Coordinates of C-alpha atoms and ligand atoms in Angstrom, one line a residue:
M1 CA -57.8 15.9 -9.9
A2 CA -54.4 17.1 -8.7
A3 CA -55.5 20.7 -9.3
H4 CA -58.1 20.3 -6.5
V5 CA -55.7 19.1 -3.8
P6 CA -55.0 22.1 -1.7
V7 CA -51.4 23.3 -1.3
R8 CA -50.4 23.6 2.3
G9 CA -48.0 26.1 3.7
R10 CA -47.2 27.0 7.2
F11 CA -46.5 30.5 5.7
V12 CA -48.2 31.8 2.6
V13 CA -47.5 35.2 1.1
V14 CA -49.6 36.9 -1.6
G15 CA -47.9 39.3 -4.0
G16 CA -44.7 39.2 -6.0
G17 CA -43.8 42.9 -5.5
I18 CA -41.0 44.1 -3.2
A19 CA -43.1 43.6 0.0
G20 CA -44.2 40.0 -0.8
V21 CA -40.8 38.8 -2.2
T22 CA -38.9 40.3 0.8
C23 CA -41.3 38.7 3.2
A24 CA -41.1 35.3 1.5
E25 CA -37.2 35.5 1.3
R26 CA -37.0 36.3 5.0
L27 CA -39.4 33.5 6.0
A28 CA -37.5 31.0 3.7
T29 CA -34.2 32.0 5.5
E30 CA -35.7 31.6 9.0
F31 CA -37.3 28.3 8.2
P32 CA -35.1 26.5 5.7
S33 CA -36.9 23.2 6.1
E34 CA -40.5 24.6 5.7
D35 CA -42.1 25.3 2.3
I36 CA -43.0 28.9 1.9
V37 CA -45.7 29.5 -0.7
L38 CA -45.8 32.7 -2.7
V39 CA -48.9 33.3 -4.7
T40 CA -48.7 36.1 -7.2
A41 CA -50.8 37.3 -10.1
S42 CA -47.9 38.5 -12.2
P43 CA -45.5 36.2 -14.1
V44 CA -42.5 38.1 -12.9
I45 CA -41.4 39.0 -9.3
K46 CA -39.5 42.0 -8.0
A47 CA -36.2 41.3 -6.4
V48 CA -34.2 43.8 -4.3
T49 CA -30.6 43.8 -5.5
N50 CA -27.5 45.9 -4.5
F51 CA -28.9 46.8 -1.1
R52 CA -26.9 49.6 0.5
Q53 CA -27.6 50.9 4.0
V54 CA -26.6 54.5 3.4
S55 CA -27.0 55.6 7.0
K56 CA -28.9 54.4 10.1
T57 CA -32.3 54.7 8.3
L58 CA -31.5 55.7 4.7
E59 CA -31.2 52.8 2.3
E60 CA -30.7 52.5 -1.4
F61 CA -31.2 49.4 -3.6
D62 CA -32.0 48.4 -7.1
V63 CA -35.2 46.6 -8.1
E64 CA -35.0 43.8 -10.7
E65 CA -37.8 42.2 -12.4
Q66 CA -37.1 38.4 -12.6
P67 CA -39.0 35.3 -13.6
S68 CA -40.3 33.6 -10.5
T69 CA -38.1 30.5 -11.2
M70 CA -35.1 32.6 -10.2
L71 CA -36.5 33.1 -6.8
E72 CA -37.2 29.4 -6.4
K73 CA -33.6 28.7 -7.5
R74 CA -32.2 31.1 -4.9
Y75 CA -34.5 29.8 -2.2
P76 CA -35.3 26.1 -2.9
N77 CA -38.0 26.1 -0.1
I78 CA -40.0 28.9 -1.8
K79 CA -42.7 27.6 -4.0
V80 CA -44.3 30.2 -6.4
I81 CA -47.9 29.8 -7.6
E82 CA -48.5 32.1 -10.5
S83 CA -52.1 33.0 -10.3
G84 CA -54.2 35.8 -8.8
V85 CA -56.1 35.2 -5.5
K86 CA -59.8 35.6 -6.1
E87 CA -61.1 34.7 -2.7
L88 CA -60.0 34.4 0.9
K89 CA -61.9 32.3 3.5
S90 CA -60.2 33.4 6.7
Q91 CA -62.2 31.1 9.0
E92 CA -61.0 28.1 7.0
H93 CA -57.5 29.6 6.6
K94 CA -57.8 29.1 2.9
I95 CA -57.2 31.1 -0.3
F96 CA -58.6 30.3 -3.7
T97 CA -56.8 31.3 -7.0
E98 CA -58.1 32.3 -10.4
D99 CA -56.9 29.1 -11.9
G100 CA -58.8 26.9 -9.4
K101 CA -56.1 26.2 -6.8
Q102 CA -56.6 26.2 -3.1
C103 CA -54.0 27.0 -0.5
I104 CA -54.2 26.4 3.2
Y105 CA -52.1 28.5 5.5
E106 CA -51.2 28.7 9.1
K107 CA -50.1 32.3 8.7
L108 CA -50.8 34.5 5.7
C109 CA -49.2 37.8 4.6
L110 CA -51.1 39.9 2.1
C111 CA -48.8 42.0 -0.1
A112 CA -51.0 42.6 -3.1
G113 CA -49.9 46.2 -3.5
A114 CA -52.0 49.0 -5.0
K115 CA -53.2 50.3 -8.3
P116 CA -53.5 53.7 -9.8
K117 CA -56.5 55.8 -8.6
L118 CA -57.6 57.1 -12.0
I119 CA -59.5 60.4 -12.2
F120 CA -61.9 59.1 -14.9
E121 CA -62.1 55.4 -15.0
E122 CA -62.6 53.5 -18.2
N123 CA -61.9 56.5 -20.4
P124 CA -59.5 55.1 -23.1
Y125 CA -57.7 58.5 -23.2
V126 CA -56.9 58.5 -19.5
L127 CA -53.8 56.4 -18.6
G128 CA -52.3 55.4 -15.3
I129 CA -48.7 54.2 -14.8
R130 CA -48.0 51.4 -12.4
D131 CA -46.2 48.4 -13.8
T132 CA -44.1 47.5 -16.8
D133 CA -47.1 46.9 -19.1
S134 CA -48.7 50.3 -18.3
A135 CA -45.4 52.1 -18.7
Q136 CA -45.0 50.5 -22.1
V137 CA -48.5 51.5 -23.2
F138 CA -47.7 55.0 -22.1
Q139 CA -44.5 55.1 -24.1
N140 CA -46.3 53.8 -27.2
H141 CA -48.9 56.5 -26.9
L142 CA -46.3 59.2 -26.2
A143 CA -44.3 58.3 -29.3
K144 CA -47.3 59.4 -31.4
A145 CA -48.2 62.5 -29.3
K146 CA -47.8 66.2 -29.8
R147 CA -49.4 67.3 -26.6
I148 CA -50.4 65.4 -23.4
A149 CA -51.9 66.5 -20.1
V150 CA -50.6 65.3 -16.8
V151 CA -52.9 65.5 -13.8
G152 CA -51.6 65.0 -10.2
N153 CA -48.8 66.5 -8.3
G154 CA -46.9 63.6 -6.7
G155 CA -44.0 61.4 -7.5
I156 CA -45.1 60.1 -10.9
A157 CA -46.1 63.6 -12.2
L158 CA -42.8 65.1 -11.0
E159 CA -40.8 62.5 -12.8
L160 CA -42.8 62.6 -16.0
V161 CA -42.9 66.3 -16.6
Y162 CA -39.1 66.3 -16.3
E163 CA -38.4 63.3 -18.4
I164 CA -40.8 63.8 -21.3
E165 CA -39.2 65.4 -24.4
G166 CA -40.6 66.4 -27.8
C167 CA -44.1 66.8 -26.6
E168 CA -46.1 69.7 -25.1
V169 CA -47.2 68.9 -21.5
I170 CA -50.1 70.7 -19.8
W171 CA -49.6 69.9 -16.1
A172 CA -52.8 70.5 -14.1
I173 CA -52.3 70.6 -10.3
K174 CA -54.7 71.2 -7.4
D175 CA -52.0 73.1 -5.4
K176 CA -50.2 76.4 -5.6
A177 CA -46.8 74.8 -6.2
I178 CA -45.4 71.7 -7.8
G179 CA -44.6 68.5 -6.0
N180 CA -47.0 68.8 -3.0
T181 CA -46.5 65.3 -1.7
F182 CA -42.7 65.9 -1.4
F183 CA -42.1 69.6 -1.2
D184 CA -43.3 73.0 -0.1
A185 CA -43.5 76.1 -2.3
G186 CA -39.8 77.1 -1.6
A187 CA -38.4 73.8 -2.9
A188 CA -40.8 73.9 -5.8
E189 CA -39.4 77.3 -6.8
F190 CA -35.9 75.9 -6.5
L191 CA -36.8 73.1 -8.9
I192 CA -38.9 75.0 -11.5
P193 CA -35.9 76.4 -13.5
K194 CA -35.1 72.8 -14.4
L195 CA -38.3 72.6 -16.3
T196 CA -37.5 75.5 -18.6
A197 CA -35.6 75.0 -21.8
E198 CA -32.6 77.1 -20.9
K199 CA -30.7 75.2 -18.3
L200 CA -28.2 78.0 -17.4
E201 CA -28.0 78.1 -13.7
T202 CA -25.8 80.6 -11.9
A203 CA -24.9 80.0 -8.2
I204 CA -26.0 82.9 -6.1
A205 CA -25.0 83.7 -2.5
C206 CA -26.6 81.5 0.2
K207 CA -29.7 82.9 1.5
R208 CA -31.3 82.0 4.8
T209 CA -34.7 82.9 5.9
K210 CA -36.9 81.9 8.7
Y211 CA -40.6 81.6 8.4
T212 CA -43.4 79.7 9.9
T213 CA -45.3 77.0 8.1
D214 CA -48.9 77.7 7.0
G215 CA -49.7 74.0 7.2
S216 CA -50.5 72.1 4.1
E217 CA -53.8 70.7 2.9
K218 CA -54.1 67.1 1.9
E219 CA -57.1 66.2 -0.2
E220 CA -58.1 62.7 -1.3
G221 CA -59.7 61.9 -4.5
S222 CA -62.6 59.4 -4.5
V223 CA -62.4 57.3 -7.6
A224 CA -61.4 53.6 -7.7
A225 CA -59.3 52.2 -10.5
A226 CA -58.5 49.8 -13.2
D227 CA -57.8 46.1 -12.9
K228 CA -54.1 45.9 -13.4
L229 CA -52.2 43.4 -11.3
G230 CA -48.5 43.8 -12.1
S231 CA -46.0 45.0 -9.5
A232 CA -45.3 48.6 -9.1
L233 CA -42.3 50.0 -10.9
G234 CA -39.3 51.0 -9.0
P235 CA -36.9 53.9 -9.1
D236 CA -35.4 54.9 -12.4
W237 CA -38.4 53.1 -14.1
H238 CA -38.2 55.6 -16.9
E239 CA -34.6 55.0 -17.7
G240 CA -35.3 52.1 -20.1
L241 CA -38.1 53.9 -21.7
H242 CA -37.9 56.3 -24.6
L243 CA -40.1 59.1 -23.3
K244 CA -40.2 61.2 -26.4
G245 CA -43.1 62.7 -28.4
T246 CA -43.2 63.6 -32.0
K247 CA -41.5 67.0 -31.8
E248 CA -37.9 68.1 -31.7
F249 CA -37.8 70.3 -28.6
S250 CA -36.8 69.2 -25.1
H251 CA -39.1 70.4 -22.3
K252 CA -42.2 72.3 -23.0
V253 CA -44.3 72.3 -19.8
H254 CA -47.2 74.6 -19.0
I255 CA -48.5 74.4 -15.4
E256 CA -52.1 75.2 -14.5
T257 CA -52.2 75.6 -10.7
L258 CA -55.1 75.4 -8.2
C259 CA -57.4 73.4 -10.5
E260 CA -58.8 70.0 -11.2
I261 CA -60.3 68.4 -14.2
K262 CA -64.0 69.0 -14.3
K263 CA -64.9 67.2 -17.5
I264 CA -63.4 65.3 -20.3
Y265 CA -64.8 65.5 -23.9
L266 CA -64.0 63.3 -26.7
Q267 CA -63.5 65.0 -30.1
Q268 CA -67.0 64.3 -31.4
E269 CA -68.7 65.6 -28.3
F270 CA -66.5 68.6 -28.2
K271 CA -67.4 69.5 -31.7
Q272 CA -71.1 68.9 -31.2
L273 CA -71.2 71.1 -28.1
Q274 CA -69.3 73.8 -30.1
K275 CA -66.8 74.3 -27.3
T276 CA -63.6 76.2 -27.8
S277 CA -60.2 75.3 -26.5
L278 CA -56.9 77.2 -25.8
S279 CA -53.6 76.9 -27.6
F280 CA -50.5 75.9 -25.6
P281 CA -49.5 79.1 -23.7
K282 CA -46.2 80.5 -24.9
D283 CA -45.1 81.7 -21.5
N284 CA -45.8 79.9 -18.2
S285 CA -45.8 83.1 -16.2
D286 CA -48.3 84.8 -18.4
N287 CA -51.5 82.8 -18.9
Q288 CA -52.9 85.5 -21.1
N289 CA -50.7 84.2 -23.9
A290 CA -53.0 81.3 -24.6
H291 CA -55.3 81.9 -27.6
L292 CA -58.2 80.0 -29.0
E293 CA -57.1 77.1 -31.0
E294 CA -58.2 75.7 -34.4
E295 CA -56.5 72.4 -34.2
L296 CA -58.6 69.4 -33.3
W297 CA -57.5 66.9 -30.7
P298 CA -58.6 63.4 -29.7
V299 CA -59.6 64.5 -26.2
Y300 CA -60.2 67.7 -24.3
M301 CA -60.1 68.5 -20.6
E302 CA -62.1 71.2 -19.1
L303 CA -60.5 72.5 -15.9
T304 CA -62.3 73.9 -12.8
N305 CA -60.7 77.3 -13.7
G306 CA -62.8 77.3 -16.9
K307 CA -60.0 76.6 -19.3
I308 CA -60.2 73.9 -21.9
Y309 CA -57.2 72.3 -23.5
G310 CA -57.1 69.6 -26.2
C311 CA -54.4 66.9 -26.1
D312 CA -53.6 63.4 -27.4
F313 CA -54.2 61.8 -24.0
I314 CA -54.2 62.4 -20.3
V315 CA -52.0 60.8 -17.7
S316 CA -53.7 60.4 -14.3
A317 CA -50.9 60.5 -11.8
T318 CA -53.3 60.9 -8.9
G319 CA -52.2 58.4 -6.3
V320 CA -53.0 54.8 -5.6
V321 CA -55.7 52.6 -4.0
P322 CA -54.7 49.4 -2.2
N323 CA -55.6 46.1 -3.9
V324 CA -57.9 44.8 -1.1
K325 CA -60.9 43.8 -3.1
P326 CA -60.4 40.0 -3.5
F327 CA -59.8 39.6 0.3
L328 CA -62.7 41.5 1.7
D329 CA -65.8 39.4 1.0
G330 CA -66.8 37.5 4.2
N331 CA -63.7 38.6 6.1
N332 CA -63.9 41.2 8.8
F333 CA -60.9 43.4 7.9
A334 CA -60.6 46.9 9.4
L335 CA -59.8 49.3 6.7
G336 CA -57.9 52.6 6.9
E337 CA -59.2 55.9 5.5
D338 CA -57.1 55.3 2.4
G339 CA -58.7 51.9 1.9
G340 CA -55.7 49.8 3.1
L341 CA -55.8 46.9 5.4
K342 CA -55.2 48.3 8.9
V343 CA -52.1 46.7 10.5
D344 CA -50.9 47.0 14.1
K345 CA -47.3 47.3 15.3
H346 CA -46.7 43.7 14.4
M347 CA -48.0 44.1 10.9
H348 CA -51.0 42.0 11.9
S349 CA -54.4 42.8 10.3
S350 CA -57.6 42.7 12.2
V351 CA -58.2 39.1 11.1
A352 CA -56.5 36.2 12.9
D353 CA -53.3 34.9 11.4
I354 CA -53.3 37.5 8.6
Y355 CA -50.6 40.0 8.2
A356 CA -50.2 42.7 5.5
A357 CA -47.2 44.7 4.2
G358 CA -46.4 47.3 1.6
D359 CA -48.8 49.4 -0.4
I360 CA -51.8 47.3 0.5
C361 CA -51.6 48.1 4.2
T362 CA -52.4 51.1 6.4
A363 CA -50.0 51.5 9.3
S364 CA -52.4 51.9 12.3
W365 CA -50.0 51.8 15.2
E366 CA -49.0 54.9 17.2
P367 CA -46.1 56.0 15.1
S368 CA -42.9 57.5 16.2
P369 CA -43.3 61.4 16.1
V370 CA -41.0 61.5 13.1
W371 CA -42.3 58.7 11.0
Q372 CA -45.2 58.5 8.6
Q373 CA -46.4 55.9 6.1
M374 CA -45.9 56.7 2.4
R375 CA -46.4 54.2 -0.3
L376 CA -42.8 53.8 -1.3
W377 CA -40.6 50.9 -2.2
T378 CA -38.3 51.5 0.8
Q379 CA -41.3 51.1 3.1
A380 CA -42.5 48.1 1.1
R381 CA -39.2 46.3 1.7
Q382 CA -39.0 47.3 5.4
M383 CA -42.6 46.2 6.0
G384 CA -42.2 42.9 4.1
W385 CA -39.0 42.2 6.1
Y386 CA -40.5 43.1 9.5
A387 CA -43.8 41.3 8.8
A388 CA -41.8 38.1 8.2
K389 CA -40.0 38.7 11.5
C390 CA -43.4 39.1 13.3
M391 CA -44.8 36.0 11.7
V392 CA -41.8 34.0 12.8
A393 CA -42.0 35.4 16.3
D394 CA -45.7 34.8 16.7
S395 CA -45.2 31.3 15.3
L396 CA -42.5 30.5 17.9
G397 CA -44.4 32.3 20.7
E398 CA -41.6 34.9 21.0
S399 CA -42.0 38.6 21.6
I400 CA -40.6 41.2 19.2
D401 CA -39.8 44.9 19.2
M402 CA -40.7 47.4 16.5
D403 CA -38.1 47.5 13.8
F404 CA -35.7 50.5 13.9
S405 CA -36.6 51.5 10.4
F406 CA -39.9 52.8 11.7
E407 CA -38.2 55.2 14.1
L408 CA -37.6 57.9 11.4
F409 CA -39.1 58.5 8.0
A410 CA -36.2 58.5 5.6
H411 CA -36.4 58.5 1.8
V412 CA -33.7 59.2 -0.8
T413 CA -34.7 59.7 -4.4
K414 CA -34.1 61.9 -7.4
F415 CA -36.2 64.7 -8.9
F416 CA -35.3 66.9 -11.8
N417 CA -31.9 65.2 -11.7
Y418 CA -31.2 66.4 -8.1
K419 CA -30.6 64.0 -5.3
V420 CA -33.5 64.5 -2.8
V421 CA -33.4 63.3 0.8
L422 CA -36.5 63.6 2.9
L423 CA -36.3 63.0 6.7
G424 CA -38.9 62.9 9.4
K425 CA -41.7 65.4 9.2
Y426 CA -40.0 67.0 6.2
N427 CA -43.1 69.0 5.3
A428 CA -44.1 69.7 8.9
Q429 CA -46.9 67.2 8.5
G430 CA -49.2 67.1 11.5
L431 CA -47.0 69.5 13.5
D432 CA -48.4 72.5 15.3
L433 CA -48.3 75.8 13.6
D434 CA -45.6 77.0 16.1
C435 CA -43.0 75.0 14.3
E436 CA -40.3 76.9 12.5
L437 CA -38.6 76.4 9.2
M438 CA -35.0 77.3 8.5
L439 CA -33.8 77.5 4.9
R440 CA -30.6 77.6 3.0
C441 CA -30.7 77.8 -0.7
T442 CA -28.1 78.2 -3.5
K443 CA -29.9 78.5 -6.8
G444 CA -29.2 75.6 -9.1
Q445 CA -27.1 73.9 -6.5
E446 CA -28.8 73.0 -3.2
Y447 CA -31.9 73.6 -1.2
I448 CA -31.9 72.7 2.5
K449 CA -34.9 73.1 4.8
V450 CA -35.2 72.0 8.3
V451 CA -38.3 71.8 10.4
M452 CA -37.8 72.8 14.0
Q453 CA -40.1 72.5 17.0
N454 CA -39.2 73.7 20.5
G455 CA -35.5 73.8 19.5
R456 CA -35.6 70.2 18.2
M457 CA -35.2 69.1 14.6
M458 CA -38.3 67.3 13.4
G459 CA -37.6 67.0 9.7
A460 CA -35.5 68.1 6.8
V461 CA -35.6 68.3 3.0
L462 CA -32.1 68.1 1.4
I463 CA -31.9 68.8 -2.3
G464 CA -28.6 68.5 -4.1
E465 CA -25.3 67.1 -2.8
T466 CA -25.5 68.5 0.7
D467 CA -23.8 65.8 2.6
L468 CA -25.9 66.6 5.6
E469 CA -28.2 63.6 5.7
E470 CA -26.3 61.6 8.3
T471 CA -25.8 64.6 10.7
F472 CA -29.5 65.6 10.4
E473 CA -30.6 62.1 10.7
N474 CA -28.8 61.9 14.0
L475 CA -30.1 65.2 15.2
I476 CA -33.7 64.2 14.5
L477 CA -33.2 60.8 16.1
N478 CA -31.6 62.1 19.3
Q479 CA -33.9 65.1 19.6
M480 CA -31.1 67.2 21.0
D481 CA -32.1 70.7 22.0
L482 CA -30.5 72.9 19.3
S483 CA -31.8 76.3 20.4
A484 CA -28.3 77.5 21.4
Y485 CA -27.0 77.1 17.9
G486 CA -29.7 79.3 16.4
E487 CA -29.2 80.0 12.7
D488 CA -25.7 78.6 12.8
L489 CA -27.3 75.3 12.2
L490 CA -27.5 76.1 8.6
N491 CA -24.6 78.5 8.3
P492 CA -22.6 77.2 5.4
N493 CA -19.4 78.6 6.9
V494 CA -19.9 76.6 10.1
D495 CA -19.1 73.0 9.8
I496 CA -22.0 71.7 11.9
E497 CA -20.7 68.1 11.8
D498 CA -17.9 69.3 14.1
Y499 CA -20.5 70.4 16.6
F500 CA -22.3 67.2 16.7
D501 CA -20.2 64.2 15.6
Ligands
FAD601 C1 -44.2 54.7 -11.8 C2 -43.8 54.5 -10.3 C3 -42.6 54.9 -9.9 C4 -42.2 54.7 -8.5 N1 -41.0 55.2 -8.1 C5 -40.7 55.0 -6.8 C6 -39.4 55.5 -6.3 O1 -38.7 56.1 -7.1 N2 -39.1 55.3 -5.0 C7 -40.0 54.7 -4.2 O2 -39.6 54.5 -3.0 N3 -41.2 54.2 -4.6 C8 -41.5 54.4 -5.9 N4 -42.7 53.9 -6.3 C9 -43.6 53.2 -5.4 C10 -43.2 51.8 -5.2 O3 -42.9 51.2 -6.4 C11 -44.3 51.0 -4.4 O4 -44.6 51.6 -3.2 C12 -43.8 49.6 -4.1 O5 -43.2 49.0 -5.2 C13 -44.9 48.7 -3.5 O6 -44.6 47.4 -3.4 P1 -45.6 46.3 -3.0 O7 -44.9 45.0 -3.0 O8 -46.4 46.7 -1.8 O9 -46.7 46.3 -4.2 P2 -46.6 46.0 -5.7 O10 -45.3 46.3 -6.3 O11 -47.8 46.6 -6.3 O12 -46.8 44.4 -5.8 C14 -48.0 43.8 -5.6 C15 -47.9 42.3 -6.1 O13 -49.1 41.7 -5.8 C16 -49.6 41.0 -6.9 N5 -51.0 40.9 -6.8 C17 -52.0 41.9 -6.8 N6 -53.2 41.4 -6.6 C18 -53.1 40.1 -6.4 C19 -54.0 39.0 -6.2 N7 -55.3 39.2 -6.1 N8 -53.5 37.8 -6.1 C20 -52.1 37.5 -6.2 N9 -51.2 38.5 -6.4 C21 -51.7 39.7 -6.5 C22 -49.1 41.8 -8.1 O14 -49.0 41.0 -9.3 C23 -47.7 42.2 -7.6 O15 -46.8 41.1 -7.8 C24 -43.1 54.1 -7.7 C25 -44.3 53.6 -8.1 C26 -44.7 53.8 -9.5 C27 -46.0 53.3 -10.0
NAI602 N1 -39.3 59.1 -6.5 C1 -40.3 58.6 -5.8 O1 -40.2 58.5 -4.6 C2 -41.6 58.3 -6.4 C3 -42.6 57.7 -5.7 N2 -43.7 57.3 -6.3 C4 -44.8 56.6 -5.5 O2 -45.7 55.9 -6.3 C5 -47.0 56.0 -5.9 C6 -47.9 56.6 -7.1 O3 -47.4 57.9 -7.5 P1 -48.5 59.1 -7.7 O4 -49.6 58.6 -8.5 O5 -47.7 60.3 -8.2 O6 -49.1 59.3 -6.3 P2 -48.8 60.4 -5.1 O7 -49.5 60.0 -4.0 O8 -47.3 60.7 -5.0 O9 -49.4 61.8 -5.7 C7 -50.8 61.9 -6.0 C8 -51.1 63.3 -6.5 O10 -52.3 63.4 -7.1 C9 -53.0 64.5 -6.5 N3 -54.5 64.2 -6.7 C10 -55.2 63.2 -6.1 N4 -56.4 63.2 -6.5 C11 -56.5 64.1 -7.5 C12 -57.5 64.6 -8.4 N5 -58.8 64.0 -8.4 N6 -57.3 65.6 -9.2 C13 -56.0 66.1 -9.3 N7 -55.0 65.7 -8.5 C14 -55.3 64.7 -7.6 C15 -52.6 64.6 -5.1 O11 -52.8 65.9 -4.6 C16 -51.1 64.3 -5.3 O12 -50.4 65.4 -5.7 C17 -47.0 56.9 -4.7 O13 -47.0 56.1 -3.6 C18 -45.7 57.7 -4.8 O14 -45.1 58.0 -3.5 C19 -43.9 57.5 -7.6 C20 -42.9 58.0 -8.4 C21 -41.7 58.5 -7.9

């Protein structure tokens, strides 16, 4: 009988990822005498540890997977219910879990994250990577593989192609250059040598060029995805994994640009249709080096450029879809184009008393001119934190200002073993074509790009140990007119910090 007695919580949070846990922790601190209920589908929660505020908006932290009991120990007023939510009745302020529990809330924050948007759903040879389990499955398959295909050109693909050893990788991308969600073609060129076997890099003199952006396309795939419910992995997720195939070489990556997967054949079908496939090209720059291949593979991908390659399996690193499904039925949520729950500047969804944060939500307020949403763990933490603040303020009838972290997009990460800092409209996203890019590049060492508009700095990409992040962060935030400095802005012989600090 006890199982049918509804649990009551003034504040209920759904999701044990970074957004949900941060939100619950903040609520628990604000209301030490209230029970905060955290309902999560996974047996472990994600805790943010070693938080460091690197500059005004840049932050770094580690992410630890912990049993939910540790969270309850740290915050005795957090009560974790380990079960997936299967239904929400917003009129009744009630959620229902897979294991038959009910929970009544005053204010609810949905932080159920997202899942991989796989290109071909339900094909056993197409894998997505999201949580610890899927990463483990991937590692097990890789350990037996001689060749894999990676599809997609964002964060996961970039990390994978660099980390995988002892296995041929055919990397199929829709774009002209690698890493389209983070870089332009110039940065891609800077990074490419890291993918080749020889890692000899000679520093060359600094070059600076000026050119105008041609604007970048952003296409969206259409397919929905699998039914995984674990939390997303955090940075350095691959460090504990042994990402090695069966062979003894390090990197062997062949990139097929400007193409998508048209069709996938399993071995039997491939043979029946008497199709032919290509061998692994010897030289990336010369596609003519691929020859017809005799060897049979478990799966084949036919690309839109007509080429067919066989491989052991395909990784679909093609973005994510927000986990909104269990919450939609009977509730009038406004959804963003990317399928997320639309939230206003107080992280409030379109349904009364329901907030959302992290990968599940679509930021629908008028953003600062130098901020955009990206589904990143930094934003999941900031949103979870801010959503809790908003829930508290609403509950107490107080007003609240937008959190400072949404003033400027700031992300620090690592690609191909380089430190990468992205600030503001780092790829000139949404800016008019009159914006101007300034570039400084020392091969193998650093790549600096700033995006300027009307003499103001709007964004920057900093690859390598440039030490410029704080100065540029300030310049973007204060929107100072920098026209007078012209190209000195990136002159390596001019200490620009002296100008501005
Ligand atoms: C491989 C990989 C590498 C990444 N690397 C980086 C990186 O280097 N830097 C970076 O900034 N970002 C990175 N990200 C992105 C980042 O991990 C996510 O943006 C972030 O973790 C999202 O947090 P979240 O709390 O919104 O969602 P999630 O972490 O997805 O958590 C969602 C939670 O909700 C629970 N849940 C789901 N459905 C239900 C339900 N119906 N009922 C109850 N609970 C439910 C899940 O069990 C989970 O606990 C990476 C992502 C991946 C997949
Ligand atoms: N270091 C970091 O900051 C990292 C961040 N992440 C985050 O984790 C999440 C998941 O990562 P990704 O899956 O890499 O997503 P992503 O959004 O970064 O990239 C998706 C890529 O897939 C491409 N794509 C979409 N549909 C396609 C299709 N049908 N065919 C071919 N290509 C297609 C897109 O053009 C894009 O290049 C993202 O939110 C990402 O930002 C992941 C890894 C590292």
